[in-house]
GROMACS .gro file of C-alpha atoms in nm:
model
  196
    1MET     CA    1  -1.012  -2.304  -0.738
    2SER     CA    2  -1.300  -2.053  -0.648
    3ARG     CA    3  -1.227  -1.813  -0.396
    4GLN     CA    4  -1.214  -1.918  -0.004
    5VAL     CA    5  -1.441  -1.733   0.209
    6PHE     CA    6  -1.460  -1.715   0.620
    7LEU     CA    7  -1.801  -1.563   0.669
    8TYR     CA    8  -1.885  -1.486   1.048
    9ASP     CA    9  -2.192  -1.384   0.988
   10PRO     CA   10  -2.241  -1.332   1.323
   11PRO     CA   11  -1.976  -1.449   1.485
   12ASP     CA   12  -2.013  -1.511   1.871
   13ARG     CA   13  -1.613  -1.362   1.929
   14PHE     CA   14  -1.471  -1.136   1.735
   15VAL     CA   15  -1.106  -1.014   1.869
   16ALA     CA   16  -0.716  -0.856   1.802
   17GLY     CA   17  -0.493  -0.981   1.957
   18THR     CA   18  -0.122  -1.123   1.976
   19VAL     CA   19   0.115  -1.430   1.996
   20GLY     CA   20   0.432  -1.343   2.078
   21LEU     CA   21   0.635  -1.149   2.350
   22PRO     CA   22   0.669  -0.757   2.317
   23GLY     CA   23   0.891  -0.678   2.063
   24ARG     CA   24   0.850  -0.975   1.869
   25ARG     CA   25   0.471  -0.996   1.883
   26THR     CA   26   0.250  -1.143   1.646
   27PHE     CA   27  -0.087  -0.965   1.548
   28PHE     CA   28  -0.363  -1.163   1.487
   29LEU     CA   29  -0.785  -1.091   1.349
   30GLN     CA   30  -0.987  -1.417   1.476
   31ALA     CA   31  -1.330  -1.472   1.473
   32THR     CA   32  -1.512  -1.835   1.624
   33ALA     CA   33  -1.879  -1.977   1.561
   34ALA     CA   34  -2.089  -2.222   1.664
   35GLY     CA   35  -1.623  -2.404   1.683
   36ARG     CA   36  -1.465  -2.288   1.463
   37THR     CA   37  -1.205  -2.063   1.411
   38THR     CA   38  -1.016  -1.879   1.201
   39SER     CA   39  -0.746  -1.686   1.233
   40VAL     CA   40  -0.573  -1.449   1.053
   41ALA     CA   41  -0.227  -1.242   1.063
   42LEU     CA   42  -0.189  -0.874   1.032
   43GLU     CA   43   0.018  -0.573   1.189
   44LYS     CA   44   0.028  -0.412   1.431
   45ALA     CA   45   0.031  -0.067   1.212
   46GLN     CA   46  -0.310  -0.224   1.054
   47VAL     CA   47  -0.458  -0.356   1.411
   48GLU     CA   48  -0.409   0.061   1.519
   49ALA     CA   49  -0.541   0.141   1.181
   50LEU     CA   50  -0.864  -0.111   1.171
   51ALA     CA   51  -0.953   0.037   1.529
   52GLU     CA   52  -0.941   0.396   1.490
   53ARG     CA   53  -1.173   0.396   1.068
   54ILE     CA   54  -1.434   0.085   1.312
   55ASP     CA   55  -1.479   0.340   1.544
   56GLU     CA   56  -1.466   0.679   1.324
   57LEU     CA   57  -1.713   0.522   1.136
   58LEU     CA   58  -1.959   0.426   1.452
   59ASP     CA   59  -1.875   0.826   1.565
   60GLU     CA   60  -2.017   0.818   1.158
   61VAL     CA   61  -2.348   0.689   1.195
   62VAL     CA   62  -2.445   0.807   1.547
   63ARG     CA   63  -2.360   1.147   1.359
   64ARG     CA   64  -2.642   1.060   1.088
   65THR     CA   65  -2.899   0.798   1.188
   66GLY     CA   66  -2.929   1.194   1.558
   67GLY     CA   67  -2.823   0.881   1.759
   68SER     CA   68  -3.105   0.647   1.690
   69ALA     CA   69  -2.867   0.370   1.498
   70PRO     CA   70  -2.774   0.117   1.793
   71VAL     CA   71  -2.454   0.163   1.863
   72PRO     CA   72  -2.324   0.275   2.204
   73ALA     CA   73  -2.067   0.585   2.191
   74VAL     CA   74  -1.786   0.413   2.362
   75ALA     CA   75  -1.742   0.051   2.433
   76PRO     CA   76  -1.960  -0.156   2.755
   77ALA     CA   77  -1.757  -0.235   2.997
   78GLU     CA   78  -1.945  -0.519   3.075
   79LEU     CA   79  -1.856  -0.650   2.758
   80ALA     CA   80  -1.449  -0.652   2.787
   81ASP     CA   81  -1.311  -0.920   2.612
   82THR     CA   82  -0.983  -0.992   2.814
   83ALA     CA   83  -0.949  -1.355   2.726
   84PRO     CA   84  -0.612  -1.489   2.504
   85LEU     CA   85  -0.654  -1.611   2.169
   86GLN     CA   86  -0.890  -1.927   2.126
   87THR     CA   87  -0.554  -2.189   2.063
   88PRO     CA   88  -0.414  -2.313   1.911
   89VAL     CA   89  -0.330  -2.033   1.692
   90GLU     CA   90  -0.309  -2.163   1.304
   91GLU     CA   91  -0.303  -1.901   1.063
   92GLU     CA   92  -0.453  -1.863   0.775
   93PHE     CA   93  -0.340  -1.670   0.534
   94ARG     CA   94  -0.195  -1.247   0.589
   95VAL     CA   95  -0.397  -1.010   0.521
   96GLY     CA   96  -0.293  -0.791   0.265
   97THR     CA   97  -0.626  -0.533   0.194
   98MET     CA   98  -0.903  -0.437   0.411
   99ALA     CA   99  -1.316  -0.240   0.387
  100LEU     CA  100  -1.461  -0.128   0.584
  101ALA     CA  101  -1.890  -0.083   0.592
  102TRP     CA  102  -2.205   0.012   0.751
  103ASP     CA  103  -2.508  -0.213   0.653
  104GLY     CA  104  -2.756   0.007   0.754
  105ASP     CA  105  -3.052  -0.279   0.688
  106GLY     CA  106  -2.890  -0.509   0.924
  107GLN     CA  107  -2.760  -0.243   1.160
  108ARG     CA  108  -2.419  -0.452   1.177
  109MET     CA  109  -2.117  -0.292   1.065
  110VAL     CA  110  -1.878  -0.585   0.821
  111VAL     CA  111  -1.510  -0.666   0.852
  112GLU     CA  112  -1.362  -0.804   0.522
  113ALA     CA  113  -0.998  -0.899   0.579
  114GLN     CA  114  -0.841  -1.028   0.242
  115ALA     CA  115  -0.480  -1.192   0.205
  116LEU     CA  116  -0.194  -1.065   0.059
  117VAL     CA  117  -0.177  -1.081  -0.293
  118GLU     CA  118   0.144  -1.018  -0.497
  119LEU     CA  119   0.130  -0.937  -0.849
  120GLU     CA  120   0.348  -0.833  -1.122
  121ALA     CA  121   0.285  -0.539  -1.360
  122ASP     CA  122   0.483  -0.368  -1.602
  123THR     CA  123   0.373   0.018  -1.494
  124ASP     CA  124   0.264   0.116  -1.133
  125GLU     CA  125  -0.090   0.190  -1.302
  126ASP     CA  126  -0.140  -0.155  -1.446
  127LEU     CA  127  -0.032  -0.324  -1.067
  128ALA     CA  128  -0.258  -0.085  -0.945
  129ALA     CA  129  -0.567  -0.216  -1.152
  130ALA     CA  130  -0.452  -0.609  -1.199
  131GLU     CA  131  -0.479  -0.606  -0.781
  132GLU     CA  132  -0.846  -0.416  -0.833
  133ARG     CA  133  -0.926  -0.692  -1.055
  134LEU     CA  134  -0.828  -0.972  -0.806
  135LEU     CA  135  -0.987  -0.853  -0.497
  136GLN     CA  136  -1.279  -0.740  -0.662
  137ASP     CA  137  -1.306  -1.085  -0.810
  138GLU     CA  138  -1.538  -1.325  -0.628
  139THR     CA  139  -1.496  -1.643  -0.775
  140ASN     CA  140  -1.067  -1.617  -0.822
  141GLY     CA  141  -1.033  -1.320  -0.597
  142PRO     CA  142  -0.754  -1.400  -0.232
  143PRO     CA  143  -0.926  -1.528   0.061
  144MET     CA  144  -1.115  -1.344   0.279
  145LEU     CA  145  -1.206  -1.282   0.641
  146ARG     CA  146  -1.586  -1.164   0.661
  147VAL     CA  147  -1.779  -1.096   0.977
  148ARG     CA  148  -2.067  -0.915   1.048
  149ILE     CA  149  -2.092  -0.764   1.410
  150THR     CA  150  -2.328  -0.545   1.559
  151GLY     CA  151  -2.260  -0.158   1.639
  152THR     CA  152  -2.223  -0.291   2.063
  153MET     CA  153  -2.000  -0.575   1.935
  154ALA     CA  154  -1.752  -0.361   1.700
  155ARG     CA  155  -1.661  -0.049   1.993
  156THR     CA  156  -1.538  -0.388   2.158
  157PHE     CA  157  -1.339  -0.484   1.934
  158ALA     CA  158  -1.176  -0.182   1.863
  159LYS     CA  159  -1.152  -0.128   2.228
  160ARG     CA  160  -0.965  -0.396   2.290
  161ALA     CA  161  -0.795  -0.353   1.981
  162LEU     CA  162  -0.594  -0.042   2.067
  163GLU     CA  163  -0.516  -0.168   2.411
  164ILE     CA  164  -0.350  -0.418   2.277
  165VAL     CA  165  -0.112  -0.173   2.001
  166ASN     CA  166  -0.054   0.003   2.314
  167ALA     CA  167   0.032  -0.344   2.585
  168GLY     CA  168   0.389  -0.294   2.367
  169ARG     CA  169   0.714  -0.208   2.409
  170PRO     CA  170   0.721   0.094   2.595
  171PRO     CA  171   0.836   0.415   2.470
  172CYS     CA  172   1.241   0.602   2.525
  173PRO     CA  173   1.220   0.909   2.718
  174LEU     CA  174   1.398   1.125   2.524
  175CYS     CA  175   1.300   0.916   2.135
  176SER     CA  176   1.012   0.772   2.215
  177LEU     CA  177   1.074   0.462   2.039
  178PRO     CA  178   1.026   0.205   2.136
  179LEU     CA  179   1.265   0.049   2.436
  180ASP     CA  180   1.375  -0.367   2.431
  181PRO     CA  181   1.460  -0.510   2.739
  182GLU     CA  182   1.843  -0.491   2.649
  183GLY     CA  183   1.756  -0.173   2.604
  184HIS     CA  184   1.812   0.043   2.293
  185VAL     CA  185   2.034   0.259   2.027
  186CYS     CA  186   1.911   0.601   2.141
  187PRO     CA  187   2.006   0.894   1.842
  188ARG     CA  188   1.956   1.146   2.085
  189GLN     CA  189   2.195   1.004   2.310
  190ASN     CA  190   2.466   0.976   2.088
  191GLY     CA  191   2.364   0.670   1.986
  192TYR     CA  192   2.453   0.532   2.321
  193ARG     CA  193   2.253   0.215   2.475
  194ARG     CA  194   1.985   0.298   2.729
  195GLY     CA  195   1.862   0.033   2.942
  196ALA     CA  196   1.485  -0.004   3.031
   0.00000   0.00000   0.00000
């Protein structure tokens, strides 16, 4: 069976979003174009890392081109996308690895999210080599979401993604661990339960 690639070049919409209540949220990347939608699940830390790396890569593009690339310094406020994810949210796969690149010829950011793969090997070195071969295999590799977006759309994506990551549970003022609505066991209070 050949590799399944969900290609959006360009998408009408590309966003990070969540389903569920703070503390129990599931994070998704969602691309939409021409009446079709692809949603892939990932971890909160992956969303945060992706958004930060997008901003860093765009800053580097601006620096290297002397500001001539069509990339805004910040996300334009008028393009902010605050709408919820397109429903129903149907998970195509859970993301294992992600990659970013800037296509200088097309002036586009390329975002790739590949499905989580589980391999077995005798050594860590063998496992890393087997995983790399599978991820690079364009014929039999894991499913992948590939999105090509403008610099402006990438800045807007990154801003929303970071806002969503930071919209979770508030931190405890003593230990900085997330507070659940029912409180939490605070190590700074010798394990006594603190309310929100």
